[in-house]
Short mmCIF file of C-alpha atoms and ligand atoms in Angstrom, two decimals:
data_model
loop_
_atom_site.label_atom_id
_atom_site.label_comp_id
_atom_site.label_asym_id
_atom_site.label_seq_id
_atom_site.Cartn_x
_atom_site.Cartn_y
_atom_site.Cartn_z
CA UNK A 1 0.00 0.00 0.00
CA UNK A 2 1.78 3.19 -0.85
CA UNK A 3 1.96 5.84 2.22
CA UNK A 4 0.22 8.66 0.33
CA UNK A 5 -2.94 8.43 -2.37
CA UNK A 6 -4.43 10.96 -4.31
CA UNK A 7 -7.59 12.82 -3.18
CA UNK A 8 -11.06 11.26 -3.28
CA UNK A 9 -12.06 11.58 -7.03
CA UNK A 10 -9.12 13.11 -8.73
CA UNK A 11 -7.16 11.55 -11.59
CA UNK A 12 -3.32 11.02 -12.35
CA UNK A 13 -3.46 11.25 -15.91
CA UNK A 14 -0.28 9.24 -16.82
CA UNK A 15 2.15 9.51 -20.06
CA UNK A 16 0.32 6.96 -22.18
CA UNK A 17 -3.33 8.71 -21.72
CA UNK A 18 -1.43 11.89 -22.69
CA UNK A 19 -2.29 11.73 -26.79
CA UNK A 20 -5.76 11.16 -25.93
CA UNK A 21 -5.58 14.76 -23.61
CA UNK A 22 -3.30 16.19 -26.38
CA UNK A 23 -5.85 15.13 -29.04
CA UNK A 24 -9.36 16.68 -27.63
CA UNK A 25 -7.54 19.47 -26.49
CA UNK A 26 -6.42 19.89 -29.77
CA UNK A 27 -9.70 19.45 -31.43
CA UNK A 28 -11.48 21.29 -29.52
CA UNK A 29 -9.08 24.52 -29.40
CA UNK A 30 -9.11 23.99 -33.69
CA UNK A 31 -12.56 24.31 -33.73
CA UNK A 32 -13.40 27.27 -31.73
CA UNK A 33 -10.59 29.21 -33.26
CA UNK A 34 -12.02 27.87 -37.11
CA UNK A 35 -15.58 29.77 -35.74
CA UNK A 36 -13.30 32.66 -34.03
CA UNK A 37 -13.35 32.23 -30.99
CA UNK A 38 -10.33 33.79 -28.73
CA UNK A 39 -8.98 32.23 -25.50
CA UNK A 40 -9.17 33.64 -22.53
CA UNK A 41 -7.76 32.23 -19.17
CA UNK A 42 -9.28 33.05 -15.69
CA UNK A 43 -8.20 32.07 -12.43
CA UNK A 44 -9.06 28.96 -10.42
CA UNK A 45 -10.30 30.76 -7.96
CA UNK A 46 -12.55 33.58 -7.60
CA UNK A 47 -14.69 35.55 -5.10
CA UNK A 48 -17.28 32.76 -3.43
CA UNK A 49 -20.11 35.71 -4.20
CA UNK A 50 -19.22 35.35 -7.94
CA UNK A 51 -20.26 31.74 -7.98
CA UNK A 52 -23.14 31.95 -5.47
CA UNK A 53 -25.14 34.83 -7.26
CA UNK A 54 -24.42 33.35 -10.44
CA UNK A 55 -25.22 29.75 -10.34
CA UNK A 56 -27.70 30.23 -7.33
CA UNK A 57 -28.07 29.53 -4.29
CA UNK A 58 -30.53 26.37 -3.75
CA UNK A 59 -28.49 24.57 -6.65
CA UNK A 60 -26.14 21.47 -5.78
CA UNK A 61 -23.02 23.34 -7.06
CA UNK A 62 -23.81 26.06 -4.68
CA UNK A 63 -24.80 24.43 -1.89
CA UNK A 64 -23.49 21.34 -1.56
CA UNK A 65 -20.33 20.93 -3.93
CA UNK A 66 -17.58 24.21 -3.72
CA UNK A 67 -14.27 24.13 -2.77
CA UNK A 68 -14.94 26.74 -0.17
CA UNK A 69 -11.95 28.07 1.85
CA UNK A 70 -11.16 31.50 3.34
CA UNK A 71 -7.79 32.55 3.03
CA UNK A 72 -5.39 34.38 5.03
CA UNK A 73 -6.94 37.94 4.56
CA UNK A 74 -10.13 36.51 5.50
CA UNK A 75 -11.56 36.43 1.87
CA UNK A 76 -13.94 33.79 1.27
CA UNK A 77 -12.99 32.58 -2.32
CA UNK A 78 -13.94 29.21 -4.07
CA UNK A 79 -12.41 26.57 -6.61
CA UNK A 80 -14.19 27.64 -9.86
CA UNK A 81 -17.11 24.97 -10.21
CA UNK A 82 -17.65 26.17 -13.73
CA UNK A 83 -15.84 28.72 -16.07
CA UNK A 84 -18.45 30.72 -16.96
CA UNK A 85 -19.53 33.10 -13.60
CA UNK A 86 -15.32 33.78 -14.19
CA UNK A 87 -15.64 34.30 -17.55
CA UNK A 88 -18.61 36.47 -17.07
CA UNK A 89 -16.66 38.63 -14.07
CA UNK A 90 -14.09 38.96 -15.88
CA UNK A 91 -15.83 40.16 -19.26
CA UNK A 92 -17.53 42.83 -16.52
CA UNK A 93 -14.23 44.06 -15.12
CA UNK A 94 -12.10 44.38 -17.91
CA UNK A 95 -14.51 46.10 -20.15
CA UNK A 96 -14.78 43.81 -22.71
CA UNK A 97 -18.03 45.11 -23.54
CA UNK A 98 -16.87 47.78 -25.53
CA UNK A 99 -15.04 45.68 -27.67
CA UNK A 100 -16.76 44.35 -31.30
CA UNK A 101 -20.07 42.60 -30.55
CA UNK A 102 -20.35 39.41 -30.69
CA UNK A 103 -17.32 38.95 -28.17
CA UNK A 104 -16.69 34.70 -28.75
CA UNK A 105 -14.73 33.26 -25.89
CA UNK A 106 -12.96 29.61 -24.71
CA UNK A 107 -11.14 28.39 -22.23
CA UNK A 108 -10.22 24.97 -20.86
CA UNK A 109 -8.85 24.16 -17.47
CA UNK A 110 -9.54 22.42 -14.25
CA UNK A 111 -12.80 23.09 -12.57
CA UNK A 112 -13.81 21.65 -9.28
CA UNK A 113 -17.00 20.10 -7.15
CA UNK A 114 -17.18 18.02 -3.94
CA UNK A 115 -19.21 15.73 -5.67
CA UNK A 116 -19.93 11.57 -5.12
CA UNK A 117 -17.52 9.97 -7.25
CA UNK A 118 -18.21 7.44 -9.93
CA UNK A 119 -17.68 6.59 -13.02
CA UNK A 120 -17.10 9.64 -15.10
CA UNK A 121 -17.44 11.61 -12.04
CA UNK A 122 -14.89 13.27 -10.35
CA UNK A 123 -14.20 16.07 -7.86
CA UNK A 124 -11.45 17.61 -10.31
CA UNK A 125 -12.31 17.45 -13.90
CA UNK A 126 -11.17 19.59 -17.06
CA UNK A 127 -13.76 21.39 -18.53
CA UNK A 128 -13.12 22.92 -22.53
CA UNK A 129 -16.03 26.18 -22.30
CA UNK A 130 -16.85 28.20 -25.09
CA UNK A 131 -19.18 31.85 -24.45
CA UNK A 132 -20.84 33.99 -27.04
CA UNK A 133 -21.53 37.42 -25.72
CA UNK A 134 -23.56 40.01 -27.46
CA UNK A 135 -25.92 38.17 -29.54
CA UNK A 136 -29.55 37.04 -28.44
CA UNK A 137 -30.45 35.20 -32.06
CA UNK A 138 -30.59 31.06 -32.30
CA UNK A 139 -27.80 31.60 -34.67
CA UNK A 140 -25.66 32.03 -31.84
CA UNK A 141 -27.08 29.27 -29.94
CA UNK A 142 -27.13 26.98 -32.89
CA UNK A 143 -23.07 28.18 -33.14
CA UNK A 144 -22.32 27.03 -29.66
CA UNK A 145 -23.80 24.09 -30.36
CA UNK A 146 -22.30 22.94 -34.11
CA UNK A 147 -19.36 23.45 -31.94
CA UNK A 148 -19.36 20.80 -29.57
CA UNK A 149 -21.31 18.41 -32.47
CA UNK A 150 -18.46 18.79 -34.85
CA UNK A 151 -15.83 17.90 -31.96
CA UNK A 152 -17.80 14.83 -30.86
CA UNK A 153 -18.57 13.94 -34.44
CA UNK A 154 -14.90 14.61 -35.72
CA UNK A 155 -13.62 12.06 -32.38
CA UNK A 156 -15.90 9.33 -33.81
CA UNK A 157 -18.30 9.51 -31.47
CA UNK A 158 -21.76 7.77 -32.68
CA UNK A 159 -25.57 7.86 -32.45
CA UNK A 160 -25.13 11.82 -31.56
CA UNK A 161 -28.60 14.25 -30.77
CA UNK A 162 -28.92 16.75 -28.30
CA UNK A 163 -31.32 16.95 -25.44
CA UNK A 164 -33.06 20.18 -25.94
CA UNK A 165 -35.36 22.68 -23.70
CA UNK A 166 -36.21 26.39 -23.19
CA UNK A 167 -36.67 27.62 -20.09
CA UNK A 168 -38.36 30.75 -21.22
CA UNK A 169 -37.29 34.06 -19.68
CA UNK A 170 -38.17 36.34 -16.92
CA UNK A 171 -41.67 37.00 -18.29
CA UNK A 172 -42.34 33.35 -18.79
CA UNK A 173 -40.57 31.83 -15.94
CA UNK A 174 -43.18 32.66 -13.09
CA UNK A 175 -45.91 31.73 -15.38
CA UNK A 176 -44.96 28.46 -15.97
CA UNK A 177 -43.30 28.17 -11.91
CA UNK A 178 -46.48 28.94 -10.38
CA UNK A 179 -48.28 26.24 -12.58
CA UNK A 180 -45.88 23.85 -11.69
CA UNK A 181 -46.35 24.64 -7.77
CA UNK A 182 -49.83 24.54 -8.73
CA UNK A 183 -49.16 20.86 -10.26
CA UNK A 184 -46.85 19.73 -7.44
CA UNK A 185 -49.39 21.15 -4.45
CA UNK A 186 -51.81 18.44 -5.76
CA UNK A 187 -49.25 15.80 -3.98
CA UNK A 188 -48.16 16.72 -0.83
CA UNK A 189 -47.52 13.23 0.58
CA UNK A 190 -45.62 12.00 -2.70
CA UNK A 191 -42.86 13.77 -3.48
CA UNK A 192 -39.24 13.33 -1.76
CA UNK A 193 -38.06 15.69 0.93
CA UNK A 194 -35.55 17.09 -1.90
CA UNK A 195 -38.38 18.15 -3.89
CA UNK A 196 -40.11 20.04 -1.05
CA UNK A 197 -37.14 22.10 -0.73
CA UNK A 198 -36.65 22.69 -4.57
CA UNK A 199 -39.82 23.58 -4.42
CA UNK A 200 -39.06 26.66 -2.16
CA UNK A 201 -35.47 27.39 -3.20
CA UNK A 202 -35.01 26.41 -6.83
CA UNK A 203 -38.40 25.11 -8.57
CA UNK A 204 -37.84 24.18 -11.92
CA UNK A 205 -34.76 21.39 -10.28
CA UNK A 206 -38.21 19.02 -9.32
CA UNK A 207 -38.53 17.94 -12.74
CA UNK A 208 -34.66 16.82 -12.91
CA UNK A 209 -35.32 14.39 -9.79
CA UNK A 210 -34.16 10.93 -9.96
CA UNK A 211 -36.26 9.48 -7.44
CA UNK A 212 -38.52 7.10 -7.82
CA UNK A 213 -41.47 8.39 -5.83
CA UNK A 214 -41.19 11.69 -7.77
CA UNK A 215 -41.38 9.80 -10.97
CA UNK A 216 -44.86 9.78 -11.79
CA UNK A 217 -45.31 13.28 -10.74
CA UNK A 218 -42.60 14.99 -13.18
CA UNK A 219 -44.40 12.70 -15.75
CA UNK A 220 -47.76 14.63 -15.49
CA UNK A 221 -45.96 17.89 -14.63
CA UNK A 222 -47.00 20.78 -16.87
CA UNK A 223 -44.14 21.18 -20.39
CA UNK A 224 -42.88 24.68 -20.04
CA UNK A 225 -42.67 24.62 -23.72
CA UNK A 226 -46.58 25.41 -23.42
CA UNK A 227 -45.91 28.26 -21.23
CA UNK A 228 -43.42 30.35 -23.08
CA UNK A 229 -43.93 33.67 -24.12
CA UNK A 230 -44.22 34.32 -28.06
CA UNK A 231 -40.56 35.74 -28.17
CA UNK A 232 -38.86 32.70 -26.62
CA UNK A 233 -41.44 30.41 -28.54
CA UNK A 234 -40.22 32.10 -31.55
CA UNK A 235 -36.31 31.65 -30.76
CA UNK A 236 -36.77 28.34 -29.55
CA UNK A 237 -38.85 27.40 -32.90
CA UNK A 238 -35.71 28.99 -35.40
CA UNK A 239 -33.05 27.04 -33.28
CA UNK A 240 -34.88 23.78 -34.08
CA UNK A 241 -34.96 24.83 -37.75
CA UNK A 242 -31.72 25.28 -38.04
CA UNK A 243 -30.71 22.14 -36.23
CA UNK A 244 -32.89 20.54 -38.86
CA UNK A 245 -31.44 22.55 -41.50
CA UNK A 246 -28.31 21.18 -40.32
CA UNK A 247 -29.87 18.22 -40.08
CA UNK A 248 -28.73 17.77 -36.37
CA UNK A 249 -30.78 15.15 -34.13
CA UNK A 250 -32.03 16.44 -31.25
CA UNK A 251 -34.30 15.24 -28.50
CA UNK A 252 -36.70 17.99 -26.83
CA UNK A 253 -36.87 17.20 -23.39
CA UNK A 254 -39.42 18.62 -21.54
CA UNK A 255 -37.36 17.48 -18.21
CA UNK A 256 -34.23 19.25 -19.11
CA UNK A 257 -33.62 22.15 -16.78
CA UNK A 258 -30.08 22.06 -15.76
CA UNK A 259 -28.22 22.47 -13.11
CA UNK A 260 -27.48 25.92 -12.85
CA UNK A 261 -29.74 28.69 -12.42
CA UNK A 262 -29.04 31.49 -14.92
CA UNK A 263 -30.07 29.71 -18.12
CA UNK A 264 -32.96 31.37 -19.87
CA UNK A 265 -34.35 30.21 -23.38
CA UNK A 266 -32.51 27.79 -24.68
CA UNK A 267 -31.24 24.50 -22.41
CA UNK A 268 -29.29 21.57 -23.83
CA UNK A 269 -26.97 18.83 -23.26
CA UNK A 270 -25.08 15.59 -25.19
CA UNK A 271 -25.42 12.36 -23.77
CA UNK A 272 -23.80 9.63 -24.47
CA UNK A 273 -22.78 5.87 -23.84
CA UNK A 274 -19.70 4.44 -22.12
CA UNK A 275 -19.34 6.58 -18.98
CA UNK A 276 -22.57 5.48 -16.86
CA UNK A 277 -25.92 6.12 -17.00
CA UNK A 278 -27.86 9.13 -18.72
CA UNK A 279 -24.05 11.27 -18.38
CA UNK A 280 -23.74 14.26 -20.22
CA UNK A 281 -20.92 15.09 -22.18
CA UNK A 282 -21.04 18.91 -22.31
CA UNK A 283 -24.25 21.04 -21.42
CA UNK A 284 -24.75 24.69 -21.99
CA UNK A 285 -27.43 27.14 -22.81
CA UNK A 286 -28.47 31.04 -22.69
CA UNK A 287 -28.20 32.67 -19.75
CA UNK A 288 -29.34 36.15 -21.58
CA UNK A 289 -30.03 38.28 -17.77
CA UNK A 290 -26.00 37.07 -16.07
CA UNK A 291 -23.85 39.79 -16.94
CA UNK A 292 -26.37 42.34 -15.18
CA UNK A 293 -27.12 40.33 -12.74
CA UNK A 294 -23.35 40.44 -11.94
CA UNK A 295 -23.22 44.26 -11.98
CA UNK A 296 -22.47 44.58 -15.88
CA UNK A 297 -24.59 46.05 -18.99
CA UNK A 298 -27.17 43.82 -20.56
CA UNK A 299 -25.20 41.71 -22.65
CA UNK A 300 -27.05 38.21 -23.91
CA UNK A 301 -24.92 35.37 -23.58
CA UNK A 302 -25.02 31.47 -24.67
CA UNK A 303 -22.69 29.03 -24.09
CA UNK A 304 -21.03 25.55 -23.29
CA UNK A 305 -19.36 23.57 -20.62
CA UNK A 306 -17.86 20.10 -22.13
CA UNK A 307 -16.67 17.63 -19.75
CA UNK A 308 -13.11 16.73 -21.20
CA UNK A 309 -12.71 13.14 -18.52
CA UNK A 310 -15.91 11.94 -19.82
CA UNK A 311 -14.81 12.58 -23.72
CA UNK A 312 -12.05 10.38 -23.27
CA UNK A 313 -13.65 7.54 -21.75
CA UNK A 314 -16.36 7.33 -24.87
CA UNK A 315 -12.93 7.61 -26.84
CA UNK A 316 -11.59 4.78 -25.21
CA UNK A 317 -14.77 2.75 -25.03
CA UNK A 318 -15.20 2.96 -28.93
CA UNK A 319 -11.42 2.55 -29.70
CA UNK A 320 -10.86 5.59 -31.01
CA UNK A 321 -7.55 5.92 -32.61
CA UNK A 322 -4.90 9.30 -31.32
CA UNK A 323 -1.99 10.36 -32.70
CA UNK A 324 1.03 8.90 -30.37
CA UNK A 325 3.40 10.42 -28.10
CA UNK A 326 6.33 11.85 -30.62
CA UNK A 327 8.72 9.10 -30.41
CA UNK A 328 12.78 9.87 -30.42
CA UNK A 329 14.22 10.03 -33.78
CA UNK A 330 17.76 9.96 -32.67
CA UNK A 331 19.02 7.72 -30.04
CA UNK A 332 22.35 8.49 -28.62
CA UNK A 333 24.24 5.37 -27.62
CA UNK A 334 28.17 5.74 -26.17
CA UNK A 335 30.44 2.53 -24.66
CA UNK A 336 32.60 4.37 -22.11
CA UNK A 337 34.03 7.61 -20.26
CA UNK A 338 34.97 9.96 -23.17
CA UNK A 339 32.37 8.61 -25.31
CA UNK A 340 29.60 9.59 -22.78
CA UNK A 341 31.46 13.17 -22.99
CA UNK A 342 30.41 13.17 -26.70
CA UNK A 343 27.39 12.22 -26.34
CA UNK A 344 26.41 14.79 -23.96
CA UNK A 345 27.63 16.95 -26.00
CA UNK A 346 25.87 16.09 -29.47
CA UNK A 347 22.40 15.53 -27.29
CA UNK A 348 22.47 19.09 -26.58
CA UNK A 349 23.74 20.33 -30.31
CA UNK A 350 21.06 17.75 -31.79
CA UNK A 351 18.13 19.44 -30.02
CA UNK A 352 19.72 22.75 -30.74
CA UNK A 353 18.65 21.70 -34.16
CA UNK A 354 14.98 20.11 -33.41
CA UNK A 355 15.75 16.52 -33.68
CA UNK A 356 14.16 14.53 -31.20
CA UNK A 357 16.94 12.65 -29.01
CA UNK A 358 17.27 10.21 -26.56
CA UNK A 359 20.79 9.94 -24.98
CA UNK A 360 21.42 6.80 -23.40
CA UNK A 361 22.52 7.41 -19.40
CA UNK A 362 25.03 5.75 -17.68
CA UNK A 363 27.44 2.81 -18.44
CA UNK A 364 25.61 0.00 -20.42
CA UNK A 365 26.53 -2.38 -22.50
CA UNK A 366 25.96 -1.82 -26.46
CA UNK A 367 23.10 -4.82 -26.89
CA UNK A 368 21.26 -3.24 -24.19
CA UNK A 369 21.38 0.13 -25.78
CA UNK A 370 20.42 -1.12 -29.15
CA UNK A 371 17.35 -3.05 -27.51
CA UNK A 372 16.44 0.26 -25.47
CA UNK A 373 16.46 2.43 -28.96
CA UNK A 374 14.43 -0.27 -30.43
CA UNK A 375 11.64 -0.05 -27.84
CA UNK A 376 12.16 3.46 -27.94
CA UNK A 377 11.28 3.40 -31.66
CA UNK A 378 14.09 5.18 -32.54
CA UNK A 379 14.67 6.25 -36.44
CA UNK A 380 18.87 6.03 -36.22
CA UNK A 381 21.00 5.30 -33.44
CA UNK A 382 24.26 7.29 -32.92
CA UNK A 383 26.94 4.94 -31.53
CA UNK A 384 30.09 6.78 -30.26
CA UNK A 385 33.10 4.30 -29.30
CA UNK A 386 36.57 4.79 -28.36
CA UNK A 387 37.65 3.74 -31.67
CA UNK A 388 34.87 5.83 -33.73
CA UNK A 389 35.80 9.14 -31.35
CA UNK A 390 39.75 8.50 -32.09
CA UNK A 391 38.55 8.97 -35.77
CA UNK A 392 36.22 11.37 -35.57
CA UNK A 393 33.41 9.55 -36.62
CA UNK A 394 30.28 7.82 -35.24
CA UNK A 395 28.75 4.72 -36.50
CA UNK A 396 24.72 5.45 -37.01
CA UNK A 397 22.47 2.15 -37.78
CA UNK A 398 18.93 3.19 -39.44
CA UNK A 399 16.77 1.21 -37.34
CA UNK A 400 14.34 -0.01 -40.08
CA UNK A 401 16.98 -1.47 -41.99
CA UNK A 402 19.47 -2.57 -39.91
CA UNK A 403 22.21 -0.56 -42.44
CA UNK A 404 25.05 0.75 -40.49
CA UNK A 405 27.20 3.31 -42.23
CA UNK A 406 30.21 6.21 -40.19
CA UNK A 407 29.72 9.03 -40.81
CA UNK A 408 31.76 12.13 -39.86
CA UNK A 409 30.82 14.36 -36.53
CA UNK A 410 30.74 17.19 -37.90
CA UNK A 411 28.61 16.39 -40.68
CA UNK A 412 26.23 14.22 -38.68
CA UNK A 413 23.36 16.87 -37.98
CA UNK A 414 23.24 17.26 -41.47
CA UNK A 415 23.79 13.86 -42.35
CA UNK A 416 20.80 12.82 -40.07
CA UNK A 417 18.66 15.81 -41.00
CA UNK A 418 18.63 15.00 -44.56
CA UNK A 419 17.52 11.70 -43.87
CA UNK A 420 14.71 12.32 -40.81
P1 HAM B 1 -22.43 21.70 -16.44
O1 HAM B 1 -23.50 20.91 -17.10
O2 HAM B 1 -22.52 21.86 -14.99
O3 HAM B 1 -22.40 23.11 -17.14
O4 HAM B 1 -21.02 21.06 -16.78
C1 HAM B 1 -20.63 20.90 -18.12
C2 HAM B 1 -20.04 19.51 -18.33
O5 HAM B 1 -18.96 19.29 -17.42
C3 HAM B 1 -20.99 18.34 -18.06
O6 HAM B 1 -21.83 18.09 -19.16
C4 HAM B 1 -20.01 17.22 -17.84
O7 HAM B 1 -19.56 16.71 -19.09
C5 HAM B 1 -18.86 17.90 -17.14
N1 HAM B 1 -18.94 17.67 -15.69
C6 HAM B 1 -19.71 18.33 -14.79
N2 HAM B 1 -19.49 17.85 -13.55
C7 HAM B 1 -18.55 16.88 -13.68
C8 HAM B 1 -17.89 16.00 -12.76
N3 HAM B 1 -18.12 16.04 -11.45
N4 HAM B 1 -16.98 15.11 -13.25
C9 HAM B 1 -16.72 15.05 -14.58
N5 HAM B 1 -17.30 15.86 -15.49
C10 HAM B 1 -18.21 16.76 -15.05
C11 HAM B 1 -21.52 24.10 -16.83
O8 HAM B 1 -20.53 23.94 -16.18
C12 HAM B 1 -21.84 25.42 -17.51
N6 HAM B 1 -20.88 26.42 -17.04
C13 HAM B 1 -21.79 25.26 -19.02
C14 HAM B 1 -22.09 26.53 -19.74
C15 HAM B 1 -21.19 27.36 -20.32
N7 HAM B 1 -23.29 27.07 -19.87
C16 HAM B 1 -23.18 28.22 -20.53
N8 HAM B 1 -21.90 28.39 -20.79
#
């Protein structure tokens, strides 16, 4: 048993799961920046107040799973649960309003929640998030969403269709909430104690419950895609023709509400096979009242969070090929004292010049080298002797054809160059 184990649902992602990290990273960065998006890093911790206003109190995230701490001033500042209440604060106090409108924005980084661990859920997980700000059409929202499509489409993933919702906006909202009080006050003696309390702190959560005495109640609930006003009826009936246009699947789901509290209109998430049941891969939606509610200027937003963990464990469960970890195309081999000298020396001048190399360490024998730069999967192995240093020269054997030819040291970066 080793002395010391990593936290309660954290990963150690290890050398050999690196391509698949390097790979969605990669994907996904490629495809915001093909729709224009720009980067933008915030820290991994803000302000507790930034997360609590914007995600809401009476939500899991705020209640239940932050990385709470206060720290030596006495500030009471969180692990960010989420990018975007950063991104958002951020956009607020740098004045990125007044730049061109729409402002698009990613990120990708380590977010945080004390949640149960399980499969595909973890208390530290990488999140890639991508914002538009400025723009209240479904072209946006239909933007945000091609997005995460084409990267879960372009890593093989199969079977794809989003689960899709609106949850109106501030004129709608009470509407269809007192209807659904109305709904749920017809079964007191029912519903699970979690329920009561959503009822009081955070309504809408009721129809998201899992348990089984709620069950048949959230089936006869009231669809707040009855309630909506005409405008979000109207955006919510142009994203689905573009998704069609597109000829995207997509579920609606009249349960789909989210987790977090400042979505308005449009509500949707991925789901897919291979991490557990129902799990999402990325959800996101329009959260069109945030920025003011964070002190800012009314600025519409939509947006996605996409759970990089769970990506890779589809990817894994459907076999889907990465690029590899670049392998060494040099390998530096060397039989004794002044040899080793050399090959110090020609390990730094070789990367100097951007060829890969592996120097061997220490005092081996040659067949163990050789076998090393064959597991290696060397290109050409450098072998310095006494005899070849006397000379000048090192003997270099091309791995794929066992040919071994000397060739002078000061021609062998060009030598090799010409050849990798
Ligand atoms: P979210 O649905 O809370 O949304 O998280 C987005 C994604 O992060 C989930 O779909 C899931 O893939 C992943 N995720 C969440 N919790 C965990 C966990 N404990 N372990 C592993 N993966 C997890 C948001 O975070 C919103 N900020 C998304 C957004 C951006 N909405 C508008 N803009």
């Amino acid at each position: 048993m080793p002395r010391y184990r990593r936290p309660t649902g954290t990963l150690d992602i290890l050398p050999e799961d690196q391509p698949h990290w390097d790979h969605v990273r990669n994907r996904a960065r490629h495809l915001a920046e093909l729709a224009g998006f720009e980067r933008i890093d915030v820290p991994m911790f803000e302000a507790t107040e930034v997360f609590a206003r914007s995600i809401g109190a009476g939500t899991d995230t705020v209640d239940k799973e932050m990385y709470t701490f206060t720290d030596k001033g006495g500030h009471s500042l969180t692990l960010r649960p989420e990018f975007t209440a950063g991104v958002m604060r951020a956009f607020i106090e740098n004045g990125l309003h007044v730049r061109p409108r729409p402002l698009k924005l990613y990120s990708v980084g380590a977010t945080f929640r004390y949640e149960r661990p399980q499969a595909g859920r973890y208390r530290q997980f990488a999140q890639f998030n991508a914002e538009i700000l400025g723009e209240q059409g479904a072209d946006a929202d239909v933007e945000i969403m091609m997005l995460v499509w084409d990267l879960y489409a372009g890593l093989g993933f199969q079977d794809l269709a989003f689960q899709l919702n609106s949850t109106g906006c501030p004129q709608c909202k009470p509407v269809y909430v007192s209807r659904l009080e109305a709904h749920y006050a017809g079964y007191p003696d029912t519903i699970c104690k979690d329920c009561v309390r959503r009822l009081t702190l955070s309504p809408l959560r009721v129809l998201d419950c899992k348990a089984a005495q709620c069950q048949p109640v959230i089936g006869r609930a009231p669809h707040f895609l009855d309630y909506v006003c005409e405008e979000c009826a109207e955006h919510f009936a142009t994203l689905r023709d573009y998704l069609d246009l597109l000829g995207r699947e997509y579920v609606v789901n009249h349960r789909l509400v989210r987790g977090l509290d400042y979505y308005t209109k449009t509500v949707f998430e991925v789901w897919a096979a291979g991490i557990g049941a129902q799990a999402a891969v990325c959800g996101g939606g329009r959260y069109d009242g945030l920025i003011e509610l964070l002190g800012g200027p009314p600025t519409p937003g939509v947006g996605v969070g996409v759970g990089l963990e769970r990506i890779i464990l589809v990817m894994k469960s459907l076999n889907v090929p990465v690029p590899p970890l670049p392998a060494p195309r040099v390998f530096l081999a060397h039989l004794g004292t002044a040899a080793r000298r050399e090959a110090v020396r020609l390990a730094n001048a070789f990367r100097g010049e951007d060829l890969a190399t592996w120097m061997s360490f220490g005092d081996r024998r040659l067949r163990s080298q050789l076998r090393e730069a064959g597991k290696r999967s060397a290109d050409f192995v450098v072998i310095l002797g006494e005899d070849e240093l006397a000379q000048g020269v090192a003997s270099v054997k091309e791995m794929a054809t066992g040919d071994q030819v000397e060739v002078g040291l000061v021609n062998l970066i060009g030598w090799l160059k010409s050849r990798l």
